[in-house]
Amino acid sequence: MKTRSITILPKLALVSAVFFWGSSFIAMKQAVLGFDAGKIIFFRMLLASIVFLLLFRFWGKITYQKGDWRYLALMAICEPGIYFFLESQALRWTTAGSAATINALQPPIVALLALILLREHPRFWTLVGFTCCALGAIGLSLCSEGSPYAPLPWLGNLLEFGAMVASGVYIVLLKKLSDRYSPFFLTALQSFAGAILFFPLLFIGDPVSASIPIPSGVAIVYLATFVTFGGYYLYNWGVARTSAIEASVFLNLIPVFGVGLAYLVLAEVPTFSQSLMIAFIILGVVICEIGAEYLPSPIQFLRTKVAQR
C-alpha cells in the first residue's frame, strides 16, 4: 500500500500542476486585457519570489557541482524567460483555448530532447499517443479563425509553439539537475531569475499606473501564487520522482483544462472542427497512459506469438 501511494503521489502532483497551468491561459488572457504583458510577468515573478523568500527554510540541501551554473542559467532563460515572453505575446493574437491546446506539442518535443540528452527511450504506444496529440494541435491551428478576441490566431499559435520548444529544454535540464537540487530551490530560482529578466520591461511602454484594473490585479496574484509557486513546485517535485518523458505525458492535459476553463470562464465556445481536434488530443492522452502501461508493442506482440508456436 505504501509503495502504491508513493507511485500515485507524483502523478497527483503532476495533474494538479497542469491544472494550474491550464488555468493560467485564462488568467493571463484576463490580465493582458487591462495590463502590459511584460509588466504582468515581472509582477508575477516578483510576488512568487517574495513567497519563496518567506519559505527559505524549505529550500533543502544544495549540492553544487562545478559547471552547474551553465545549466541553471540556461534553464532559467528558457523558462520563465523565453517561455513566458512568447506565451504572453501569443495570447495577444490567439484565444486562450487555442494556446492551451498547442501545449500538446510539448511532450513530443520533450521526448526527442530526453532521447538525445538523457537517453530516455519512449515506449511505442507513448510515441503513438504523442503523434495523435501533435496532429490534433496542428489541426486546431489550421481550423482557427480570426476574431476581435483573437486577431491573428496563426501568429499566436506559432509564438506558443516557440514557447513549447523553450519549455522542452527547461524540462530536460530540470530532470538533469533534480538529483542535486531540491524542487523547492529550483522553483525559487526560476522566480528570482524571472523577476530579474523582466525587470527592464517596467521602463518600456506606458508607465505603471497606481490604478490597476481589479480583474487584472486578481489575475496577476493568482498567476504568482497558484500557477508559479504552486504549479511549478508540484511539477518539479513530480519530475524529480519520474522520468522526463513520463512527466511530459501529463502536459497533454493542459489543453483539456485550458479549453474547458476558457469555455466556463471566458465563454470561448470551440467550433465543431476545434472540438474534433481536442477529442483527437484526448485520444492521444488515453493512448499514452493506458496503451503504454497495458498494451504490448507490435514487436512484443509478434515475439509472443512466435514463442507460443
Short mmCIF file of N, CA and C in Angstrom, two decimals, residues 148-274:
data_model
loop_
_atom_site.label_atom_id
_atom_site.label_comp_id
_atom_site.label_asym_id
_atom_site.label_seq_id
_atom_site.Cartn_x
_atom_site.Cartn_y
_atom_site.Cartn_z
N PRO A 148 -12.18 39.51 -33.23
CA PRO A 148 -11.66 40.64 -32.44
C PRO A 148 -10.92 40.19 -31.20
N TYR A 149 -11.31 39.03 -30.67
CA TYR A 149 -10.69 38.49 -29.47
C TYR A 149 -9.38 37.78 -29.79
N ALA A 150 -9.24 37.32 -31.05
CA ALA A 150 -8.03 36.63 -31.50
C ALA A 150 -7.75 37.06 -32.94
N PRO A 151 -7.12 38.23 -33.14
CA PRO A 151 -6.99 38.82 -34.49
C PRO A 151 -6.11 38.01 -35.44
N LEU A 152 -5.03 37.39 -34.96
CA LEU A 152 -4.14 36.60 -35.81
C LEU A 152 -3.82 35.27 -35.13
N PRO A 153 -4.75 34.32 -35.17
CA PRO A 153 -4.55 33.07 -34.44
C PRO A 153 -3.33 32.28 -34.90
N TRP A 154 -3.01 32.32 -36.20
CA TRP A 154 -1.86 31.56 -36.69
C TRP A 154 -0.56 32.09 -36.09
N LEU A 155 -0.46 33.43 -35.93
CA LEU A 155 0.73 34.03 -35.34
C LEU A 155 0.81 33.68 -33.85
N GLY A 156 -0.32 33.80 -33.17
CA GLY A 156 -0.35 33.45 -31.75
C GLY A 156 0.01 31.99 -31.52
N ASN A 157 -0.51 31.09 -32.37
CA ASN A 157 -0.19 29.67 -32.22
C ASN A 157 1.27 29.39 -32.52
N LEU A 158 1.85 30.13 -33.49
CA LEU A 158 3.26 29.96 -33.82
C LEU A 158 4.15 30.40 -32.64
N LEU A 159 3.80 31.52 -32.02
CA LEU A 159 4.54 32.00 -30.86
C LEU A 159 4.43 31.01 -29.70
N GLU A 160 3.25 30.43 -29.55
CA GLU A 160 3.06 29.43 -28.48
C GLU A 160 3.89 28.19 -28.75
N PHE A 161 4.06 27.81 -30.02
CA PHE A 161 4.91 26.68 -30.36
C PHE A 161 6.37 26.96 -29.96
N GLY A 162 6.83 28.19 -30.23
CA GLY A 162 8.17 28.56 -29.80
C GLY A 162 8.33 28.46 -28.29
N ALA A 163 7.28 28.83 -27.56
CA ALA A 163 7.30 28.70 -26.11
C ALA A 163 7.42 27.24 -25.69
N MET A 164 6.80 26.35 -26.46
CA MET A 164 6.88 24.92 -26.14
C MET A 164 8.29 24.37 -26.31
N VAL A 165 9.00 24.85 -27.33
CA VAL A 165 10.38 24.40 -27.53
C VAL A 165 11.24 24.84 -26.35
N ALA A 166 11.08 26.08 -25.91
CA ALA A 166 11.85 26.58 -24.77
C ALA A 166 11.51 25.79 -23.51
N SER A 167 10.23 25.49 -23.33
CA SER A 167 9.81 24.73 -22.16
C SER A 167 10.34 23.30 -22.20
N GLY A 168 10.46 22.73 -23.40
CA GLY A 168 11.00 21.38 -23.53
C GLY A 168 12.45 21.31 -23.06
N VAL A 169 13.23 22.31 -23.45
CA VAL A 169 14.63 22.38 -22.99
C VAL A 169 14.68 22.52 -21.47
N TYR A 170 13.78 23.32 -20.93
CA TYR A 170 13.72 23.52 -19.47
C TYR A 170 13.46 22.21 -18.74
N ILE A 171 12.50 21.41 -19.22
CA ILE A 171 12.14 20.17 -18.53
C ILE A 171 13.30 19.19 -18.52
N VAL A 172 14.00 19.07 -19.64
CA VAL A 172 15.14 18.16 -19.72
C VAL A 172 16.25 18.61 -18.77
N LEU A 173 16.53 19.91 -18.73
CA LEU A 173 17.55 20.41 -17.81
C LEU A 173 17.11 20.23 -16.35
N LEU A 174 15.82 20.40 -16.11
CA LEU A 174 15.29 20.21 -14.76
C LEU A 174 15.53 18.78 -14.29
N LYS A 175 15.26 17.81 -15.15
CA LYS A 175 15.48 16.41 -14.79
C LYS A 175 16.96 16.15 -14.53
N LYS A 176 17.82 16.74 -15.31
CA LYS A 176 19.26 16.56 -15.15
C LYS A 176 19.75 17.10 -13.80
N LEU A 177 19.14 18.21 -13.35
CA LEU A 177 19.58 18.86 -12.12
C LEU A 177 18.83 18.39 -10.87
N SER A 178 17.75 17.64 -11.04
CA SER A 178 16.89 17.29 -9.90
C SER A 178 17.56 16.36 -8.91
N ASP A 179 18.64 15.70 -9.30
CA ASP A 179 19.35 14.82 -8.37
C ASP A 179 20.19 15.61 -7.37
N ARG A 180 20.53 16.84 -7.71
CA ARG A 180 21.43 17.62 -6.85
C ARG A 180 20.75 18.81 -6.18
N TYR A 181 19.57 19.18 -6.66
CA TYR A 181 18.89 20.34 -6.10
C TYR A 181 17.43 20.00 -5.83
N SER A 182 16.90 20.52 -4.74
CA SER A 182 15.51 20.23 -4.38
C SER A 182 14.55 20.94 -5.33
N PRO A 183 13.35 20.38 -5.52
CA PRO A 183 12.36 21.05 -6.37
C PRO A 183 12.03 22.45 -5.87
N PHE A 184 12.04 22.65 -4.55
CA PHE A 184 11.74 23.96 -3.99
C PHE A 184 12.79 24.99 -4.41
N PHE A 185 14.06 24.59 -4.34
CA PHE A 185 15.14 25.51 -4.72
C PHE A 185 15.08 25.84 -6.21
N LEU A 186 14.87 24.84 -7.05
CA LEU A 186 14.82 25.06 -8.49
C LEU A 186 13.65 25.96 -8.88
N THR A 187 12.52 25.78 -8.19
CA THR A 187 11.36 26.64 -8.47
C THR A 187 11.62 28.07 -8.01
N ALA A 188 12.25 28.21 -6.84
CA ALA A 188 12.59 29.55 -6.35
C ALA A 188 13.55 30.25 -7.30
N LEU A 189 14.53 29.50 -7.82
CA LEU A 189 15.49 30.06 -8.75
C LEU A 189 14.79 30.60 -9.99
N GLN A 190 13.78 29.89 -10.48
CA GLN A 190 13.02 30.35 -11.64
C GLN A 190 12.35 31.70 -11.36
N SER A 191 11.76 31.81 -10.18
CA SER A 191 11.06 33.05 -9.83
C SER A 191 12.04 34.22 -9.74
N PHE A 192 13.19 34.01 -9.08
CA PHE A 192 14.18 35.08 -8.96
C PHE A 192 14.70 35.50 -10.33
N ALA A 193 15.01 34.49 -11.16
CA ALA A 193 15.52 34.78 -12.50
C ALA A 193 14.49 35.52 -13.33
N GLY A 194 13.22 35.13 -13.21
CA GLY A 194 12.17 35.79 -13.96
C GLY A 194 12.00 37.25 -13.55
N ALA A 195 12.08 37.51 -12.24
CA ALA A 195 11.96 38.88 -11.76
C ALA A 195 13.10 39.75 -12.30
N ILE A 196 14.31 39.18 -12.35
CA ILE A 196 15.47 39.92 -12.86
C ILE A 196 15.36 40.14 -14.37
N LEU A 197 15.00 39.07 -15.11
CA LEU A 197 14.94 39.15 -16.56
C LEU A 197 13.89 40.14 -17.05
N PHE A 198 12.76 40.20 -16.36
CA PHE A 198 11.65 41.03 -16.83
C PHE A 198 11.58 42.39 -16.14
N PHE A 199 12.52 42.66 -15.23
CA PHE A 199 12.55 43.97 -14.56
C PHE A 199 12.69 45.13 -15.55
N PRO A 200 13.56 45.04 -16.58
CA PRO A 200 13.69 46.17 -17.52
C PRO A 200 12.40 46.53 -18.24
N LEU A 201 11.46 45.58 -18.34
CA LEU A 201 10.21 45.86 -19.04
C LEU A 201 9.33 46.87 -18.31
N LEU A 202 9.65 47.12 -17.04
CA LEU A 202 8.91 48.13 -16.30
C LEU A 202 9.09 49.52 -16.91
N PHE A 203 10.23 49.71 -17.58
CA PHE A 203 10.57 51.03 -18.11
C PHE A 203 10.30 51.14 -19.61
N ILE A 204 9.64 50.13 -20.17
CA ILE A 204 9.31 50.13 -21.59
C ILE A 204 7.80 50.30 -21.75
N GLY A 205 7.41 51.15 -22.66
CA GLY A 205 5.99 51.38 -22.89
C GLY A 205 5.39 52.32 -21.88
N ASP A 206 4.09 52.18 -21.65
CA ASP A 206 3.37 53.07 -20.72
C ASP A 206 3.84 52.83 -19.30
N PRO A 207 3.98 53.89 -18.50
CA PRO A 207 4.38 53.73 -17.10
C PRO A 207 3.33 52.97 -16.31
N VAL A 208 3.79 52.32 -15.24
CA VAL A 208 2.87 51.56 -14.40
C VAL A 208 1.92 52.50 -13.68
N SER A 209 0.65 52.24 -13.79
CA SER A 209 -0.36 53.08 -13.16
C SER A 209 -0.67 52.56 -11.76
N ALA A 210 -0.98 53.49 -10.86
CA ALA A 210 -1.32 53.09 -9.50
C ALA A 210 -2.69 52.43 -9.45
N SER A 211 -3.51 52.69 -10.47
CA SER A 211 -4.86 52.12 -10.52
C SER A 211 -4.91 50.96 -11.51
N ILE A 212 -4.49 49.79 -11.05
CA ILE A 212 -4.54 48.59 -11.88
C ILE A 212 -5.96 48.06 -11.87
N PRO A 213 -6.53 47.70 -13.04
CA PRO A 213 -7.88 47.14 -13.05
C PRO A 213 -7.97 45.93 -12.13
N ILE A 214 -9.05 45.85 -11.37
CA ILE A 214 -9.20 44.79 -10.38
C ILE A 214 -9.09 43.39 -10.99
N PRO A 215 -9.77 43.10 -12.13
CA PRO A 215 -9.62 41.76 -12.72
C PRO A 215 -8.18 41.43 -13.08
N SER A 216 -7.44 42.42 -13.61
CA SER A 216 -6.03 42.19 -13.95
C SER A 216 -5.20 41.95 -12.69
N GLY A 217 -5.47 42.72 -11.64
CA GLY A 217 -4.74 42.55 -10.38
C GLY A 217 -4.98 41.18 -9.77
N VAL A 218 -6.23 40.75 -9.75
CA VAL A 218 -6.56 39.42 -9.21
C VAL A 218 -5.88 38.33 -10.04
N ALA A 219 -5.88 38.50 -11.37
CA ALA A 219 -5.25 37.52 -12.25
C ALA A 219 -3.75 37.43 -11.99
N ILE A 220 -3.09 38.56 -11.76
CA ILE A 220 -1.64 38.57 -11.50
C ILE A 220 -1.33 37.85 -10.20
N VAL A 221 -2.12 38.10 -9.16
CA VAL A 221 -1.91 37.43 -7.87
C VAL A 221 -2.11 35.92 -8.02
N TYR A 222 -3.13 35.54 -8.76
CA TYR A 222 -3.38 34.11 -9.00
C TYR A 222 -2.21 33.48 -9.75
N LEU A 223 -1.72 34.17 -10.78
CA LEU A 223 -0.59 33.65 -11.56
C LEU A 223 0.64 33.48 -10.69
N ALA A 224 0.87 34.41 -9.78
CA ALA A 224 2.07 34.36 -8.94
C ALA A 224 1.99 33.24 -7.91
N THR A 225 0.83 33.07 -7.29
CA THR A 225 0.71 32.11 -6.18
C THR A 225 0.38 30.70 -6.67
N PHE A 226 -0.76 30.52 -7.29
CA PHE A 226 -1.20 29.19 -7.68
C PHE A 226 -0.40 28.63 -8.87
N VAL A 227 -0.20 29.46 -9.89
CA VAL A 227 0.43 28.96 -11.12
C VAL A 227 1.95 28.86 -10.97
N THR A 228 2.60 29.96 -10.57
CA THR A 228 4.06 29.95 -10.48
C THR A 228 4.54 29.20 -9.25
N PHE A 229 4.08 29.61 -8.07
CA PHE A 229 4.54 28.97 -6.84
C PHE A 229 4.03 27.53 -6.74
N GLY A 230 2.71 27.36 -6.83
CA GLY A 230 2.13 26.03 -6.67
C GLY A 230 2.40 25.11 -7.84
N GLY A 231 2.09 25.59 -9.05
CA GLY A 231 2.21 24.74 -10.23
C GLY A 231 3.62 24.28 -10.49
N TYR A 232 4.57 25.20 -10.46
CA TYR A 232 5.95 24.83 -10.76
C TYR A 232 6.55 23.95 -9.67
N TYR A 233 6.22 24.22 -8.42
CA TYR A 233 6.75 23.36 -7.36
C TYR A 233 6.21 21.93 -7.50
N LEU A 234 4.91 21.80 -7.71
CA LEU A 234 4.32 20.46 -7.85
C LEU A 234 4.90 19.72 -9.05
N TYR A 235 5.07 20.44 -10.17
CA TYR A 235 5.61 19.77 -11.36
C TYR A 235 7.08 19.39 -11.16
N ASN A 236 7.86 20.29 -10.61
CA ASN A 236 9.27 19.98 -10.36
C ASN A 236 9.41 18.80 -9.40
N TRP A 237 8.54 18.75 -8.40
CA TRP A 237 8.56 17.64 -7.44
C TRP A 237 8.20 16.34 -8.15
N GLY A 238 7.21 16.39 -9.05
CA GLY A 238 6.81 15.19 -9.78
C GLY A 238 7.88 14.72 -10.75
N VAL A 239 8.53 15.67 -11.46
CA VAL A 239 9.60 15.31 -12.40
C VAL A 239 10.76 14.64 -11.68
N ALA A 240 11.08 15.11 -10.49
CA ALA A 240 12.19 14.54 -9.72
C ALA A 240 11.95 13.09 -9.35
N ARG A 241 10.67 12.66 -9.37
CA ARG A 241 10.33 11.30 -8.95
C ARG A 241 9.83 10.43 -10.10
N THR A 242 9.91 10.94 -11.33
CA THR A 242 9.56 10.15 -12.52
C THR A 242 10.59 10.46 -13.60
N SER A 243 10.35 9.96 -14.81
CA SER A 243 11.22 10.29 -15.93
C SER A 243 10.70 11.55 -16.61
N ALA A 244 11.57 12.19 -17.38
CA ALA A 244 11.16 13.40 -18.10
C ALA A 244 10.05 13.10 -19.09
N ILE A 245 10.14 11.95 -19.77
CA ILE A 245 9.13 11.58 -20.76
C ILE A 245 7.79 11.30 -20.09
N GLU A 246 7.81 10.53 -18.98
CA GLU A 246 6.57 10.21 -18.29
C GLU A 246 5.90 11.47 -17.76
N ALA A 247 6.69 12.38 -17.21
CA ALA A 247 6.13 13.63 -16.69
C ALA A 247 5.54 14.47 -17.80
N SER A 248 6.17 14.45 -18.98
CA SER A 248 5.69 15.27 -20.09
C SER A 248 4.34 14.80 -20.62
N VAL A 249 4.01 13.51 -20.41
CA VAL A 249 2.72 12.99 -20.86
C VAL A 249 1.57 13.77 -20.22
N PHE A 250 1.73 14.14 -18.96
CA PHE A 250 0.67 14.84 -18.25
C PHE A 250 0.43 16.24 -18.82
N LEU A 251 1.41 16.77 -19.55
CA LEU A 251 1.23 18.09 -20.15
C LEU A 251 0.12 18.07 -21.20
N ASN A 252 -0.21 16.88 -21.70
CA ASN A 252 -1.30 16.78 -22.66
C ASN A 252 -2.65 17.15 -22.06
N LEU A 253 -2.73 17.14 -20.73
CA LEU A 253 -3.98 17.51 -20.08
C LEU A 253 -4.18 19.03 -20.03
N ILE A 254 -3.13 19.79 -20.31
CA ILE A 254 -3.26 21.25 -20.29
C ILE A 254 -4.33 21.73 -21.27
N PRO A 255 -4.36 21.22 -22.52
CA PRO A 255 -5.43 21.66 -23.43
C PRO A 255 -6.83 21.34 -22.90
N VAL A 256 -6.98 20.19 -22.27
CA VAL A 256 -8.30 19.81 -21.75
C VAL A 256 -8.74 20.80 -20.67
N PHE A 257 -7.86 21.06 -19.72
CA PHE A 257 -8.19 22.03 -18.67
C PHE A 257 -8.34 23.44 -19.24
N GLY A 258 -7.42 23.80 -20.14
CA GLY A 258 -7.42 25.15 -20.69
C GLY A 258 -8.67 25.46 -21.49
N VAL A 259 -9.04 24.55 -22.40
CA VAL A 259 -10.22 24.78 -23.24
C VAL A 259 -11.49 24.73 -22.40
N GLY A 260 -11.54 23.79 -21.46
CA GLY A 260 -12.72 23.69 -20.59
C GLY A 260 -12.92 24.94 -19.76
N LEU A 261 -11.86 25.43 -19.16
CA LEU A 261 -11.95 26.64 -18.34
C LEU A 261 -12.20 27.89 -19.19
N ALA A 262 -11.62 27.91 -20.41
CA ALA A 262 -11.88 29.04 -21.31
C ALA A 262 -13.36 29.12 -21.67
N TYR A 263 -13.98 27.96 -21.82
CA TYR A 263 -15.42 27.92 -22.11
C TYR A 263 -16.24 28.38 -20.90
N LEU A 264 -15.86 27.90 -19.71
CA LEU A 264 -16.62 28.21 -18.50
C LEU A 264 -16.42 29.66 -18.03
N VAL A 265 -15.18 30.15 -18.14
CA VAL A 265 -14.86 31.47 -17.58
C VAL A 265 -14.96 32.58 -18.61
N LEU A 266 -14.40 32.34 -19.81
CA LEU A 266 -14.35 33.39 -20.83
C LEU A 266 -15.41 33.23 -21.92
N ALA A 267 -16.21 32.18 -21.82
CA ALA A 267 -17.26 31.92 -22.81
C ALA A 267 -16.69 31.73 -24.21
N GLU A 268 -15.46 31.16 -24.30
CA GLU A 268 -14.87 30.83 -25.60
C GLU A 268 -15.44 29.49 -26.06
N VAL A 269 -16.40 29.54 -26.98
CA VAL A 269 -17.06 28.32 -27.44
C VAL A 269 -16.29 27.74 -28.63
N PRO A 270 -15.74 26.53 -28.52
CA PRO A 270 -15.00 25.94 -29.63
C PRO A 270 -15.93 25.54 -30.76
N THR A 271 -15.44 25.65 -32.01
CA THR A 271 -16.21 25.21 -33.17
C THR A 271 -16.21 23.68 -33.22
N PHE A 272 -17.00 23.14 -34.17
CA PHE A 272 -17.04 21.68 -34.32
C PHE A 272 -15.67 21.13 -34.67
N SER A 273 -14.97 21.80 -35.60
CA SER A 273 -13.64 21.34 -36.00
C SER A 273 -12.66 21.39 -34.83
N GLN A 274 -12.72 22.46 -34.05
CA GLN A 274 -11.85 22.57 -32.89
C GLN A 274 -12.17 21.49 -31.86
#
